[in-house]
mmCIF file of C-alpha atoms and ligand atoms in Angstrom:
data_model
loop_
_atom_site.group_PDB
_atom_site.id
_atom_site.type_symbol
_atom_site.label_atom_id
_atom_site.label_comp_id
_atom_site.label_asym_id
_atom_site.label_seq_id
_atom_site.Cartn_x
_atom_site.Cartn_y
_atom_site.Cartn_z
ATOM 1 C CA MET U 1 0.000 0.000 0.000
ATOM 2 C CA ALA U 2 1.345 3.395 -1.003
ATOM 3 C CA LEU U 3 0.321 6.935 -0.162
ATOM 4 C CA ILE U 4 -0.034 8.788 -3.447
ATOM 5 C CA VAL U 5 -0.592 12.471 -4.145
ATOM 6 C CA GLN U 6 -2.161 13.050 -7.554
ATOM 7 C CA LYS U 7 -2.571 16.547 -8.915
ATOM 8 C CA PHE U 8 -4.920 17.296 -11.796
ATOM 9 C CA GLY U 9 -4.598 20.588 -13.654
ATOM 10 C CA GLY U 10 -7.332 22.701 -15.182
ATOM 11 C CA THR U 11 -7.621 20.840 -18.485
ATOM 12 C CA SER U 12 -7.814 17.504 -16.664
ATOM 13 C CA VAL U 13 -10.930 18.704 -14.815
ATOM 14 C CA ALA U 14 -12.296 20.943 -17.564
ATOM 15 C CA ASN U 15 -15.824 19.468 -17.606
ATOM 16 C CA PRO U 16 -17.939 16.799 -15.864
ATOM 17 C CA ASP U 17 -16.673 14.056 -18.193
ATOM 18 C CA ARG U 18 -13.059 14.865 -17.483
ATOM 19 C CA ILE U 19 -13.824 14.922 -13.763
ATOM 20 C CA LYS U 20 -15.411 11.461 -14.059
ATOM 21 C CA ASN U 21 -12.269 10.392 -15.838
ATOM 22 C CA VAL U 22 -10.175 11.627 -12.895
ATOM 23 C CA ALA U 23 -12.417 9.729 -10.501
ATOM 24 C CA ALA U 24 -11.981 6.527 -12.516
ATOM 25 C CA ARG U 25 -8.215 6.892 -12.391
ATOM 26 C CA VAL U 26 -8.258 7.507 -8.649
ATOM 27 C CA LYS U 27 -10.420 4.421 -8.229
ATOM 28 C CA LYS U 28 -7.841 2.262 -10.025
ATOM 29 C CA TYR U 29 -5.222 3.202 -7.454
ATOM 30 C CA ARG U 30 -7.683 2.794 -4.598
ATOM 31 C CA ASP U 31 -8.612 -0.686 -5.832
ATOM 32 C CA GLN U 32 -4.919 -1.634 -5.585
ATOM 33 C CA GLY U 33 -5.108 -0.652 -1.923
ATOM 34 C CA ASP U 34 -3.363 2.722 -2.175
ATOM 35 C CA GLN U 35 -4.294 5.787 -0.164
ATOM 36 C CA VAL U 36 -4.907 8.726 -2.480
ATOM 37 C CA VAL U 37 -4.817 12.469 -1.913
ATOM 38 C CA VAL U 38 -6.087 14.380 -4.931
ATOM 39 C CA VAL U 39 -5.174 18.024 -5.537
ATOM 40 C CA VAL U 40 -7.175 19.856 -8.187
ATOM 41 C CA SER U 41 -6.967 23.167 -10.015
ATOM 42 C CA ALA U 42 -9.917 25.236 -11.092
ATOM 43 C CA MET U 43 -11.542 24.031 -14.313
ATOM 44 C CA SER U 44 -9.606 25.443 -17.249
ATOM 45 C CA GLY U 45 -10.488 29.032 -18.017
ATOM 46 C CA VAL U 46 -12.243 29.618 -14.692
ATOM 47 C CA THR U 47 -9.424 31.523 -12.979
ATOM 48 C CA ASP U 48 -8.835 33.628 -16.096
ATOM 49 C CA GLY U 49 -12.559 34.347 -16.312
ATOM 50 C CA LEU U 50 -12.714 35.519 -12.699
ATOM 51 C CA ILE U 51 -9.704 37.793 -13.198
ATOM 52 C CA LYS U 52 -11.272 39.229 -16.314
ATOM 53 C CA MET U 53 -14.503 40.068 -14.525
ATOM 54 C CA ALA U 54 -12.667 41.807 -11.690
ATOM 55 C CA LYS U 55 -10.604 43.836 -14.142
ATOM 56 C CA GLU U 56 -13.726 44.894 -15.975
ATOM 57 C CA ILE U 57 -14.752 46.563 -12.752
ATOM 58 C CA MET U 58 -11.344 48.047 -11.908
ATOM 59 C CA PRO U 59 -7.937 47.677 -13.580
ATOM 60 C CA LEU U 60 -5.985 47.064 -10.375
ATOM 61 C CA PRO U 61 -8.332 45.274 -7.969
ATOM 62 C CA ASN U 62 -7.420 44.806 -4.330
ATOM 63 C CA ASP U 63 -5.231 41.747 -3.752
ATOM 64 C CA ARG U 64 -7.140 40.427 -0.755
ATOM 65 C CA GLU U 65 -10.394 40.505 -2.685
ATOM 66 C CA MET U 66 -8.717 38.800 -5.650
ATOM 67 C CA ASP U 67 -7.770 35.912 -3.374
ATOM 68 C CA MET U 68 -11.295 35.713 -2.058
ATOM 69 C CA LEU U 69 -12.524 35.567 -5.646
ATOM 70 C CA LEU U 70 -9.942 33.204 -7.160
ATOM 71 C CA ALA U 71 -10.120 30.661 -4.357
ATOM 72 C CA THR U 72 -13.690 29.900 -5.421
ATOM 73 C CA GLY U 73 -12.453 28.303 -8.658
ATOM 74 C CA GLU U 74 -10.740 25.403 -6.933
ATOM 75 C CA GLN U 75 -13.567 25.063 -4.445
ATOM 76 C CA GLN U 76 -15.926 24.157 -7.284
ATOM 77 C CA THR U 77 -13.611 21.453 -8.533
ATOM 78 C CA ILE U 78 -12.969 19.744 -5.189
ATOM 79 C CA ALA U 79 -16.685 19.318 -4.578
ATOM 80 C CA LEU U 80 -17.350 18.046 -8.103
ATOM 81 C CA THR U 81 -14.450 15.597 -7.877
ATOM 82 C CA SER U 82 -15.679 14.332 -4.541
ATOM 83 C CA ILE U 83 -19.160 13.869 -5.996
ATOM 84 C CA ALA U 84 -17.662 11.964 -8.953
ATOM 85 C CA LEU U 85 -15.934 9.600 -6.528
ATOM 86 C CA HIS U 86 -19.147 9.106 -4.562
ATOM 87 C CA ALA U 87 -20.831 8.193 -7.839
ATOM 88 C CA LEU U 88 -18.301 5.346 -8.150
ATOM 89 C CA GLY U 89 -19.089 4.228 -4.630
ATOM 90 C CA LEU U 90 -15.897 5.510 -3.039
ATOM 91 C CA PRO U 91 -15.873 7.463 0.219
ATOM 92 C CA ALA U 92 -14.337 10.864 -0.485
ATOM 93 C CA THR U 93 -14.121 14.204 1.289
ATOM 94 C CA SER U 94 -13.172 17.560 -0.190
ATOM 95 C CA LEU U 95 -11.114 20.088 1.772
ATOM 96 C CA THR U 96 -10.243 23.717 1.139
ATOM 97 C CA GLY U 97 -6.588 24.646 1.548
ATOM 98 C CA ALA U 98 -7.334 25.945 5.020
ATOM 99 C CA GLN U 99 -9.153 22.750 6.024
ATOM 100 C CA ALA U 100 -6.183 20.737 4.800
ATOM 101 C CA GLY U 101 -3.958 22.678 7.193
ATOM 102 C CA ILE U 102 -2.080 24.795 4.642
ATOM 103 C CA VAL U 103 -0.809 27.892 6.438
ATOM 104 C CA THR U 104 0.673 30.728 4.397
ATOM 105 C CA ASP U 105 2.110 34.192 4.899
ATOM 106 C CA GLY U 106 -0.148 37.165 4.200
ATOM 107 C CA VAL U 107 1.155 38.248 0.782
ATOM 108 C CA HIS U 108 -2.114 38.113 -1.101
ATOM 109 C CA THR U 109 -2.052 36.636 -4.644
ATOM 110 C CA LYS U 110 1.532 35.389 -4.152
ATOM 111 C CA ALA U 111 1.476 33.833 -0.696
ATOM 112 C CA LYS U 112 4.207 31.451 0.441
ATOM 113 C CA ILE U 113 3.416 28.279 2.350
ATOM 114 C CA LYS U 114 4.751 28.553 5.894
ATOM 115 C CA ASN U 115 3.773 25.132 7.108
ATOM 116 C CA ILE U 116 1.265 22.349 6.631
ATOM 117 C CA SER U 117 -0.381 20.472 9.492
ATOM 118 C CA PRO U 118 -1.907 17.507 7.684
ATOM 119 C CA LYS U 119 -3.468 15.923 10.768
ATOM 120 C CA HIS U 120 -6.982 16.151 9.398
ATOM 121 C CA VAL U 121 -5.893 14.751 6.015
ATOM 122 C CA HIS U 122 -4.288 11.772 7.768
ATOM 123 C CA GLU U 123 -7.413 11.158 9.841
ATOM 124 C CA LEU U 124 -9.611 11.140 6.768
ATOM 125 C CA LEU U 125 -7.222 8.829 4.908
ATOM 126 C CA ASP U 126 -7.085 6.477 7.864
ATOM 127 C CA GLY U 127 -10.883 6.457 7.867
ATOM 128 C CA GLY U 128 -10.791 5.079 4.314
ATOM 129 C CA ASN U 129 -11.495 8.308 2.424
ATOM 130 C CA VAL U 130 -10.018 9.690 -0.711
ATOM 131 C CA VAL U 131 -9.114 13.253 0.272
ATOM 132 C CA ILE U 132 -9.521 15.989 -2.317
ATOM 133 C CA VAL U 133 -7.674 19.200 -1.581
ATOM 134 C CA ALA U 134 -8.191 22.538 -3.309
ATOM 135 C CA GLY U 135 -4.959 23.573 -4.987
ATOM 136 C CA PHE U 136 -3.563 27.104 -5.146
ATOM 137 C CA GLN U 137 -4.967 28.277 -1.806
ATOM 138 C CA GLY U 138 -4.195 28.493 1.863
ATOM 139 C CA GLN U 139 -4.971 30.569 4.884
ATOM 140 C CA THR U 140 -2.958 32.892 7.101
ATOM 141 C CA LEU U 141 -2.722 32.294 10.837
ATOM 142 C CA GLU U 142 -5.268 35.104 11.176
ATOM 143 C CA GLY U 143 -7.729 33.240 8.952
ATOM 144 C CA GLN U 144 -7.377 35.249 5.740
ATOM 145 C CA ILE U 145 -7.774 33.260 2.522
ATOM 146 C CA THR U 146 -4.675 33.486 0.308
ATOM 147 C CA THR U 147 -3.563 32.140 -3.072
ATOM 148 C CA LEU U 148 -0.124 30.900 -4.061
ATOM 149 C CA GLY U 149 0.415 32.607 -7.428
ATOM 150 C CA ARG U 150 -0.760 31.436 -10.844
ATOM 151 C CA GLY U 151 -0.295 27.723 -11.342
ATOM 152 C CA GLY U 152 -0.104 27.333 -7.574
ATOM 153 C CA SER U 153 -1.898 23.990 -7.451
ATOM 154 C CA ASP U 154 1.394 22.362 -8.372
ATOM 155 C CA LEU U 155 2.895 23.825 -5.223
ATOM 156 C CA THR U 156 -0.011 22.555 -3.153
ATOM 157 C CA ALA U 157 0.585 19.045 -4.483
ATOM 158 C CA ILE U 158 4.353 19.024 -3.980
ATOM 159 C CA ALA U 159 4.112 20.587 -0.520
ATOM 160 C CA LEU U 160 1.420 18.123 0.525
ATOM 161 C CA ALA U 161 3.499 15.224 -0.794
ATOM 162 C CA ALA U 162 6.396 16.447 1.356
ATOM 163 C CA ALA U 163 4.261 17.044 4.455
ATOM 164 C CA LEU U 164 2.480 13.691 4.151
ATOM 165 C CA LYS U 165 5.751 11.898 3.292
ATOM 166 C CA ALA U 166 3.944 10.452 0.279
ATOM 167 C CA ASP U 167 5.477 7.509 -1.564
ATOM 168 C CA LEU U 168 4.604 8.942 -4.950
ATOM 169 C CA CYS U 169 3.631 12.332 -6.375
ATOM 170 C CA GLN U 170 2.057 12.502 -9.815
ATOM 171 C CA ILE U 171 1.330 15.735 -11.635
ATOM 172 C CA TYR U 172 -1.331 15.054 -14.254
ATOM 173 C CA THR U 173 -1.645 17.504 -17.097
ATOM 174 C CA ASP U 174 -2.683 17.631 -20.746
ATOM 175 C CA VAL U 175 0.751 16.733 -22.127
ATOM 176 C CA ASP U 176 2.581 13.419 -21.855
ATOM 177 C CA GLY U 177 5.457 14.846 -19.853
ATOM 178 C CA VAL U 178 8.294 17.311 -20.251
ATOM 179 C CA TYR U 179 9.454 17.776 -23.838
ATOM 180 C CA THR U 180 12.621 19.139 -25.394
ATOM 181 C CA ALA U 181 10.400 22.036 -26.530
ATOM 182 C CA ASP U 182 6.701 22.831 -26.697
ATOM 183 C CA PRO U 183 5.492 20.206 -29.211
ATOM 184 C CA ARG U 184 2.771 22.560 -30.419
ATOM 185 C CA ILE U 185 5.485 24.885 -31.695
ATOM 186 C CA VAL U 186 8.302 22.441 -32.475
ATOM 187 C CA LYS U 187 6.993 19.380 -34.290
ATOM 188 C CA SER U 188 10.155 17.327 -33.721
ATOM 189 C CA ALA U 189 10.168 17.856 -29.935
ATOM 190 C CA LYS U 190 10.684 14.662 -27.910
ATOM 191 C CA LYS U 191 9.479 13.566 -24.498
ATOM 192 C CA LEU U 192 12.196 13.304 -21.849
ATOM 193 C CA PRO U 193 12.127 10.186 -19.642
ATOM 194 C CA GLU U 194 13.824 12.123 -16.841
ATOM 195 C CA ILE U 195 15.095 15.572 -16.039
ATOM 196 C CA SER U 196 16.932 17.128 -13.091
ATOM 197 C CA TYR U 197 15.275 19.579 -10.707
ATOM 198 C CA ASP U 198 17.611 22.337 -11.876
ATOM 199 C CA GLU U 199 16.791 21.831 -15.538
ATOM 200 C CA MET U 200 13.092 21.574 -14.806
ATOM 201 C CA LEU U 201 13.340 24.700 -12.690
ATOM 202 C CA GLU U 202 14.936 26.642 -15.488
ATOM 203 C CA LEU U 203 12.376 25.362 -17.968
ATOM 204 C CA ALA U 204 9.464 26.116 -15.654
ATOM 205 C CA SER U 205 10.662 29.597 -14.805
ATOM 206 C CA LEU U 206 11.495 30.161 -18.462
ATOM 207 C CA GLY U 207 7.901 29.730 -19.421
ATOM 208 C CA ALA U 208 7.849 26.128 -20.577
ATOM 209 C CA LYS U 209 4.505 26.228 -18.760
ATOM 210 C CA VAL U 210 4.784 22.647 -17.605
ATOM 211 C CA MET U 211 4.757 23.542 -13.935
ATOM 212 C CA GLN U 212 4.856 26.477 -11.586
ATOM 213 C CA SER U 213 8.529 27.120 -10.856
ATOM 214 C CA ARG U 214 8.059 27.640 -7.144
ATOM 215 C CA SER U 215 6.708 24.137 -6.886
ATOM 216 C CA VAL U 216 9.851 22.702 -8.482
ATOM 217 C CA GLU U 217 12.034 24.740 -6.104
ATOM 218 C CA PHE U 218 10.069 23.308 -3.251
ATOM 219 C CA ALA U 219 10.447 19.760 -4.591
ATOM 220 C CA LYS U 220 14.202 20.224 -4.908
ATOM 221 C CA LYS U 221 14.513 21.628 -1.419
ATOM 222 C CA PHE U 222 12.597 18.768 0.147
ATOM 223 C CA GLY U 223 13.712 16.036 -2.250
ATOM 224 C CA VAL U 224 10.213 15.260 -3.551
ATOM 225 C CA VAL U 225 10.599 13.055 -6.640
ATOM 226 C CA PHE U 226 7.605 13.507 -8.917
ATOM 227 C CA GLU U 227 6.254 12.431 -12.269
ATOM 228 C CA VAL U 228 4.667 14.707 -14.856
ATOM 229 C CA ARG U 229 2.217 12.746 -17.003
ATOM 230 C CA SER U 230 -1.000 12.955 -18.964
ATOM 231 C CA SER U 231 -4.466 12.470 -17.474
ATOM 232 C CA LEU U 232 -5.765 11.544 -20.927
ATOM 233 C CA ASN U 233 -3.830 8.280 -21.388
ATOM 234 C CA ASP U 234 -1.737 5.738 -19.474
ATOM 235 C CA ASN U 235 1.666 6.611 -20.944
ATOM 236 C CA LEU U 236 4.594 6.943 -18.577
ATOM 237 C CA GLY U 237 5.568 10.546 -18.029
ATOM 238 C CA THR U 238 8.769 12.358 -17.118
ATOM 239 C CA ILE U 239 10.427 11.752 -13.748
ATOM 240 C CA VAL U 240 11.823 14.878 -12.106
ATOM 241 C CA LYS U 241 14.607 14.180 -9.616
ATOM 242 C CA GLU U 242 18.102 15.057 -8.412
ATOM 243 C CA GLU U 243 20.761 15.245 -11.144
ATOM 244 C CA THR U 244 22.605 12.036 -12.034
ATOM 245 C CA LEU U 245 26.005 11.676 -13.722
ATOM 246 C CA SER U 246 24.567 10.462 -17.017
ATOM 247 C CA MET U 247 22.530 13.661 -17.368
ATOM 248 C CA GLU U 248 25.736 15.684 -17.957
ATOM 249 C CA GLY U 249 26.386 13.855 -21.217
ATOM 250 C CA VAL U 250 23.611 15.754 -22.986
ATOM 251 C CA VAL U 251 24.517 19.388 -23.746
ATOM 252 C CA ILE U 252 21.036 20.852 -24.071
ATOM 253 C CA ARG U 253 17.982 19.294 -22.458
ATOM 254 C CA GLY U 254 15.439 21.713 -23.847
ATOM 255 C CA VAL U 255 14.511 24.986 -25.492
ATOM 256 C CA SER U 256 11.800 27.232 -24.129
ATOM 257 C CA LEU U 257 10.021 30.411 -25.045
ATOM 258 C CA ASP U 258 8.439 32.645 -22.429
ATOM 259 C CA LYS U 259 5.842 34.979 -23.909
ATOM 260 C CA ASN U 260 4.764 36.237 -20.533
ATOM 261 C CA GLN U 261 7.534 38.733 -19.895
ATOM 262 C CA ALA U 262 7.498 42.467 -20.395
ATOM 263 C CA LYS U 263 10.338 44.960 -20.390
ATOM 264 C CA VAL U 264 10.629 48.246 -18.542
ATOM 265 C CA THR U 265 13.374 50.694 -19.539
ATOM 266 C CA LEU U 266 14.424 53.783 -17.634
ATOM 267 C CA VAL U 267 16.030 56.086 -20.189
ATOM 268 C CA ALA U 268 18.965 58.270 -19.134
ATOM 269 C CA VAL U 269 19.154 57.416 -15.462
ATOM 270 C CA PRO U 270 21.909 59.312 -13.606
ATOM 271 C CA ASP U 271 24.843 56.904 -13.259
ATOM 272 C CA LYS U 272 25.736 57.214 -9.603
ATOM 273 C CA PRO U 273 25.801 54.948 -6.555
ATOM 274 C CA GLY U 274 22.467 54.031 -5.040
ATOM 275 C CA VAL U 275 20.229 54.455 -8.078
ATOM 276 C CA ALA U 276 19.801 50.772 -8.925
ATOM 277 C CA ALA U 277 19.306 50.032 -5.241
ATOM 278 C CA ARG U 278 16.517 52.617 -5.059
ATOM 279 C CA VAL U 279 14.780 51.318 -8.200
ATOM 280 C CA PHE U 280 14.803 47.666 -7.218
ATOM 281 C CA LYS U 281 13.965 48.342 -3.575
ATOM 282 C CA ALA U 282 10.784 50.082 -4.731
ATOM 283 C CA ILE U 283 9.990 47.222 -7.107
ATOM 284 C CA ALA U 284 10.579 44.661 -4.347
ATOM 285 C CA ASP U 285 8.435 46.630 -1.900
ATOM 286 C CA ALA U 286 5.595 46.350 -4.404
ATOM 287 C CA ASN U 287 6.142 42.555 -4.388
ATOM 288 C CA LEU U 288 7.041 42.466 -8.059
ATOM 289 C CA ASN U 289 9.438 39.793 -9.261
ATOM 290 C CA VAL U 290 12.188 40.987 -11.535
ATOM 291 C CA ASP U 291 13.800 38.527 -13.883
ATOM 292 C CA MET U 292 16.478 39.999 -16.151
ATOM 293 C CA ILE U 293 18.301 43.248 -15.529
ATOM 294 C CA VAL U 294 20.561 44.996 -18.009
ATOM 295 C CA GLN U 295 22.416 48.267 -17.522
ATOM 296 C CA ASN U 296 24.559 49.852 -20.175
ATOM 297 C CA ILE U 297 27.885 51.642 -19.805
ATOM 298 C CA SER U 298 27.300 55.351 -19.509
ATOM 299 C CA HIS U 299 28.314 58.074 -21.908
ATOM 300 C CA ASN U 300 28.746 61.780 -21.331
ATOM 301 C CA ALA U 301 31.592 62.220 -18.820
ATOM 302 C CA GLY U 302 30.221 65.419 -17.265
ATOM 303 C CA MET U 303 26.756 64.120 -16.352
ATOM 304 C CA PRO U 304 26.988 60.341 -16.755
ATOM 305 C CA ALA U 305 23.665 58.718 -17.545
ATOM 306 C CA THR U 306 22.731 55.212 -18.597
ATOM 307 C CA ASP U 307 19.718 53.150 -19.684
ATOM 308 C CA LEU U 308 18.469 50.576 -17.232
ATOM 309 C CA SER U 309 16.144 47.787 -18.404
ATOM 310 C CA PHE U 310 14.523 44.985 -16.516
ATOM 311 C CA THR U 311 11.805 42.426 -17.161
ATOM 312 C CA VAL U 312 8.768 41.510 -15.084
ATOM 313 C CA ASP U 313 5.831 39.172 -15.610
ATOM 314 C CA LYS U 314 3.463 40.690 -18.135
ATOM 315 C CA PRO U 315 0.548 41.052 -15.706
ATOM 316 C CA ASP U 316 2.832 43.082 -13.409
ATOM 317 C CA LEU U 317 3.845 45.581 -16.082
ATOM 318 C CA LEU U 318 1.280 48.233 -15.181
ATOM 319 C CA LYS U 319 2.200 48.055 -11.500
ATOM 320 C CA ALA U 320 5.920 48.209 -12.269
ATOM 321 C CA LYS U 321 5.470 51.238 -14.494
ATOM 322 C CA LEU U 322 3.498 53.043 -11.797
ATOM 323 C CA VAL U 323 6.198 52.292 -9.217
ATOM 324 C CA ILE U 324 8.918 53.665 -11.510
ATOM 325 C CA GLU U 325 6.896 56.751 -12.364
ATOM 326 C CA GLY U 326 6.602 57.402 -8.651
ATOM 327 C CA LEU U 327 10.411 57.620 -8.466
ATOM 328 C CA LYS U 328 10.798 60.149 -11.246
ATOM 329 C CA GLY U 329 11.239 63.217 -9.022
ATOM 330 C CA GLU U 330 13.623 61.411 -6.720
ATOM 331 C CA ILE U 331 16.061 59.860 -9.216
ATOM 332 C CA GLY U 332 15.499 62.032 -12.262
ATOM 333 C CA TYR U 333 15.572 59.776 -15.310
ATOM 334 C CA LYS U 334 14.383 61.061 -18.675
ATOM 335 C CA GLU U 335 11.507 58.716 -19.462
ATOM 336 C CA VAL U 336 10.188 55.237 -18.806
ATOM 337 C CA LEU U 337 9.339 52.818 -21.626
ATOM 338 C CA ALA U 338 7.199 49.703 -21.310
ATOM 339 C CA ASP U 339 7.395 46.949 -23.931
ATOM 340 C CA GLU U 340 5.062 43.964 -23.945
ATOM 341 C CA LYS U 341 6.100 42.605 -27.309
ATOM 342 C CA ILE U 342 9.111 40.631 -26.191
ATOM 343 C CA GLY U 343 9.829 36.943 -25.824
ATOM 344 C CA LYS U 344 12.438 35.250 -23.688
ATOM 345 C CA LEU U 345 14.054 32.378 -25.546
ATOM 346 C CA SER U 346 16.278 30.006 -23.600
ATOM 347 C CA ILE U 347 18.322 26.865 -23.875
ATOM 348 C CA VAL U 348 18.822 24.722 -20.797
ATOM 349 C CA GLY U 349 21.029 21.791 -19.869
ATOM 350 C CA VAL U 350 23.341 20.691 -17.057
ATOM 351 C CA GLY U 351 25.761 19.515 -19.776
ATOM 352 C CA MET U 352 26.525 23.182 -20.543
ATOM 353 C CA ARG U 353 28.856 23.196 -17.553
ATOM 354 C CA SER U 354 31.260 20.854 -19.312
ATOM 355 C CA HIS U 355 30.718 21.711 -22.996
ATOM 356 C CA PRO U 356 32.234 24.977 -24.331
ATOM 357 C CA GLY U 357 30.886 26.996 -27.265
ATOM 358 C CA VAL U 358 27.211 26.706 -26.490
ATOM 359 C CA ALA U 359 26.559 30.466 -26.399
ATOM 360 C CA ALA U 360 28.413 31.010 -29.684
ATOM 361 C CA LYS U 361 26.338 28.343 -31.384
ATOM 362 C CA MET U 362 23.118 29.834 -30.016
ATOM 363 C CA PHE U 363 23.940 33.374 -31.193
ATOM 364 C CA GLU U 364 25.109 32.137 -34.608
ATOM 365 C CA THR U 365 21.861 30.259 -35.065
ATOM 366 C CA LEU U 366 19.854 33.374 -34.205
ATOM 367 C CA ALA U 367 21.978 35.504 -36.521
ATOM 368 C CA LEU U 368 21.251 33.155 -39.413
ATOM 369 C CA GLU U 369 17.536 33.637 -38.692
ATOM 370 C CA GLN U 370 17.993 37.435 -38.681
ATOM 371 C CA VAL U 371 16.835 37.578 -35.067
ATOM 372 C CA ASN U 372 18.107 40.554 -33.120
ATOM 373 C CA ILE U 373 19.149 39.979 -29.494
ATOM 374 C CA ASP U 374 17.921 42.607 -27.085
ATOM 375 C CA MET U 375 19.128 41.341 -23.697
ATOM 376 C CA ILE U 376 21.196 38.330 -22.653
ATOM 377 C CA SER U 377 21.439 36.529 -19.352
ATOM 378 C CA THR U 378 23.139 33.311 -18.386
ATOM 379 C CA SER U 379 23.411 30.906 -15.507
ATOM 380 C CA GLU U 380 25.537 27.803 -15.163
ATOM 381 C CA ILE U 381 22.982 25.698 -17.006
ATOM 382 C CA LYS U 382 21.037 28.188 -19.127
ATOM 383 C CA ILE U 383 21.357 30.959 -21.690
ATOM 384 C CA SER U 384 18.411 33.300 -22.221
ATOM 385 C CA VAL U 385 17.884 36.065 -24.720
ATOM 386 C CA ILE U 386 15.147 38.648 -25.030
ATOM 387 C CA ILE U 387 13.993 38.995 -28.621
ATOM 388 C CA ASP U 388 11.095 40.397 -30.588
ATOM 389 C CA LEU U 389 7.990 38.384 -29.686
ATOM 390 C CA GLU U 390 7.019 38.085 -33.354
ATOM 391 C CA LYS U 391 10.137 36.095 -34.163
ATOM 392 C CA GLY U 392 9.926 33.964 -31.030
ATOM 393 C CA GLU U 393 8.518 30.739 -32.448
ATOM 394 C CA GLN U 394 10.649 30.771 -35.571
ATOM 395 C CA ALA U 395 13.773 31.324 -33.449
ATOM 396 C CA MET U 396 12.739 28.553 -31.080
ATOM 397 C CA ARG U 397 12.415 26.060 -33.934
ATOM 398 C CA ALA U 398 15.825 27.058 -35.261
ATOM 399 C CA LEU U 399 17.509 26.547 -31.877
ATOM 400 C CA HIS U 400 15.825 23.209 -31.383
ATOM 401 C CA GLU U 401 17.014 22.071 -34.787
ATOM 402 C CA ALA U 402 20.558 23.270 -34.091
ATOM 403 C CA PHE U 403 20.942 21.643 -30.671
ATOM 404 C CA LEU U 404 18.473 18.779 -30.549
ATOM 405 C CA GLY U 405 18.003 17.878 -34.212
HETATM 406 N N1 LIG B 1 -6.341 27.965 -10.903
HETATM 407 C C1 LIG B 1 -5.069 28.577 -10.676
HETATM 408 C C2 LIG B 1 -4.527 29.191 -11.943
HETATM 409 O O1 LIG B 1 -5.143 29.101 -12.976
HETATM 410 C C3 LIG B 1 -4.087 27.626 -10.059
HETATM 411 C C4 LIG B 1 -3.679 26.456 -10.935
HETATM 412 O O2 LIG B 1 -4.250 26.211 -11.977
HETATM 413 O O3 LIG B 1 -2.748 25.766 -10.556
HETATM 414 O O4 LIG B 1 -3.494 29.783 -11.913
HETATM 415 MG MG1 MG B 2 -2.765 25.259 -13.898
#
């Protein structure tokens, strides 16, 4: 008998038939004698629809109220999933994040899990129930409902698997696993049997959209091995785990394109100590995550000034621009530009550490495609470039061809 955490994303619970499908899968594991904890997302499109309605009323709605609103999406799905299990004759109980003991900090819309007390979940499991937990949500110690950031149901599943010391954690989605590139864009993309946490983390945070990156960080930190697989068939998925020696033999594991970034540029910022600190302190105080930062050398010896660009998630662009505009009097830049039409294209692989010439090959490939590089950033196992969004998919296919055939 194993304790299994199974997470089903929005497309896997998109309608009553899909939910019945989930219930049938859960039943298979139950019939083998396993204990099952199911984590579900909102039905696909529901969270987006709720956000859209709120924004129709006001462009920047209050974060606490957004959590109150968005948490309802998952609450629908847990009840429906529980009902689908009852229909198959299985005892099942649905729990909100709070009822499952998920305690978070108070940063609304991006809360972090502080701890999980899964006592109630254990009791229900021991009583023979399938337990269905609402993904993406938790509660502060003061009883405020919070959400964990978009895609946060993955984090709920991984964190629950860690807290429950589950034997197995399966992330069910609408793709067969993690691919060398998005197969909808790159026809020759291949499914990976396994991938390291670090590579997965880069791919997730680079917009490969397989999983929420915070959930992969969490899995790495707590050593939760998990499988990404499809809820629509019985194919084996991709195992995500600690790096092994054989993984280094492959130079590039995957190529990804993030279309969800936007760029903010401060034009002609005075080049003197403390300016960057002031800018990014203000951005951090607004709880905005910055990804890439590029600052140029300054010209004009008398009054040195430079351009400073950084990227944020697209939905945060308006907030970021407002924060920067608020600093205009204090730091005295010339103007602020916001650009949504960018894409972040990246190649990832732990093998990069031991194989030289990877960057040169990437830039050559882009040059041949007439793709202009706007910003560059690198880590030990990744190279990312910001390019024109319009050329994103074409450039992605070219890189995949060059590195992965
Ligand atoms: N429903 C939430 C979202 O769409 C959480 C999730 O799907 O994981 O972001
Ligand atoms: Mg999702």
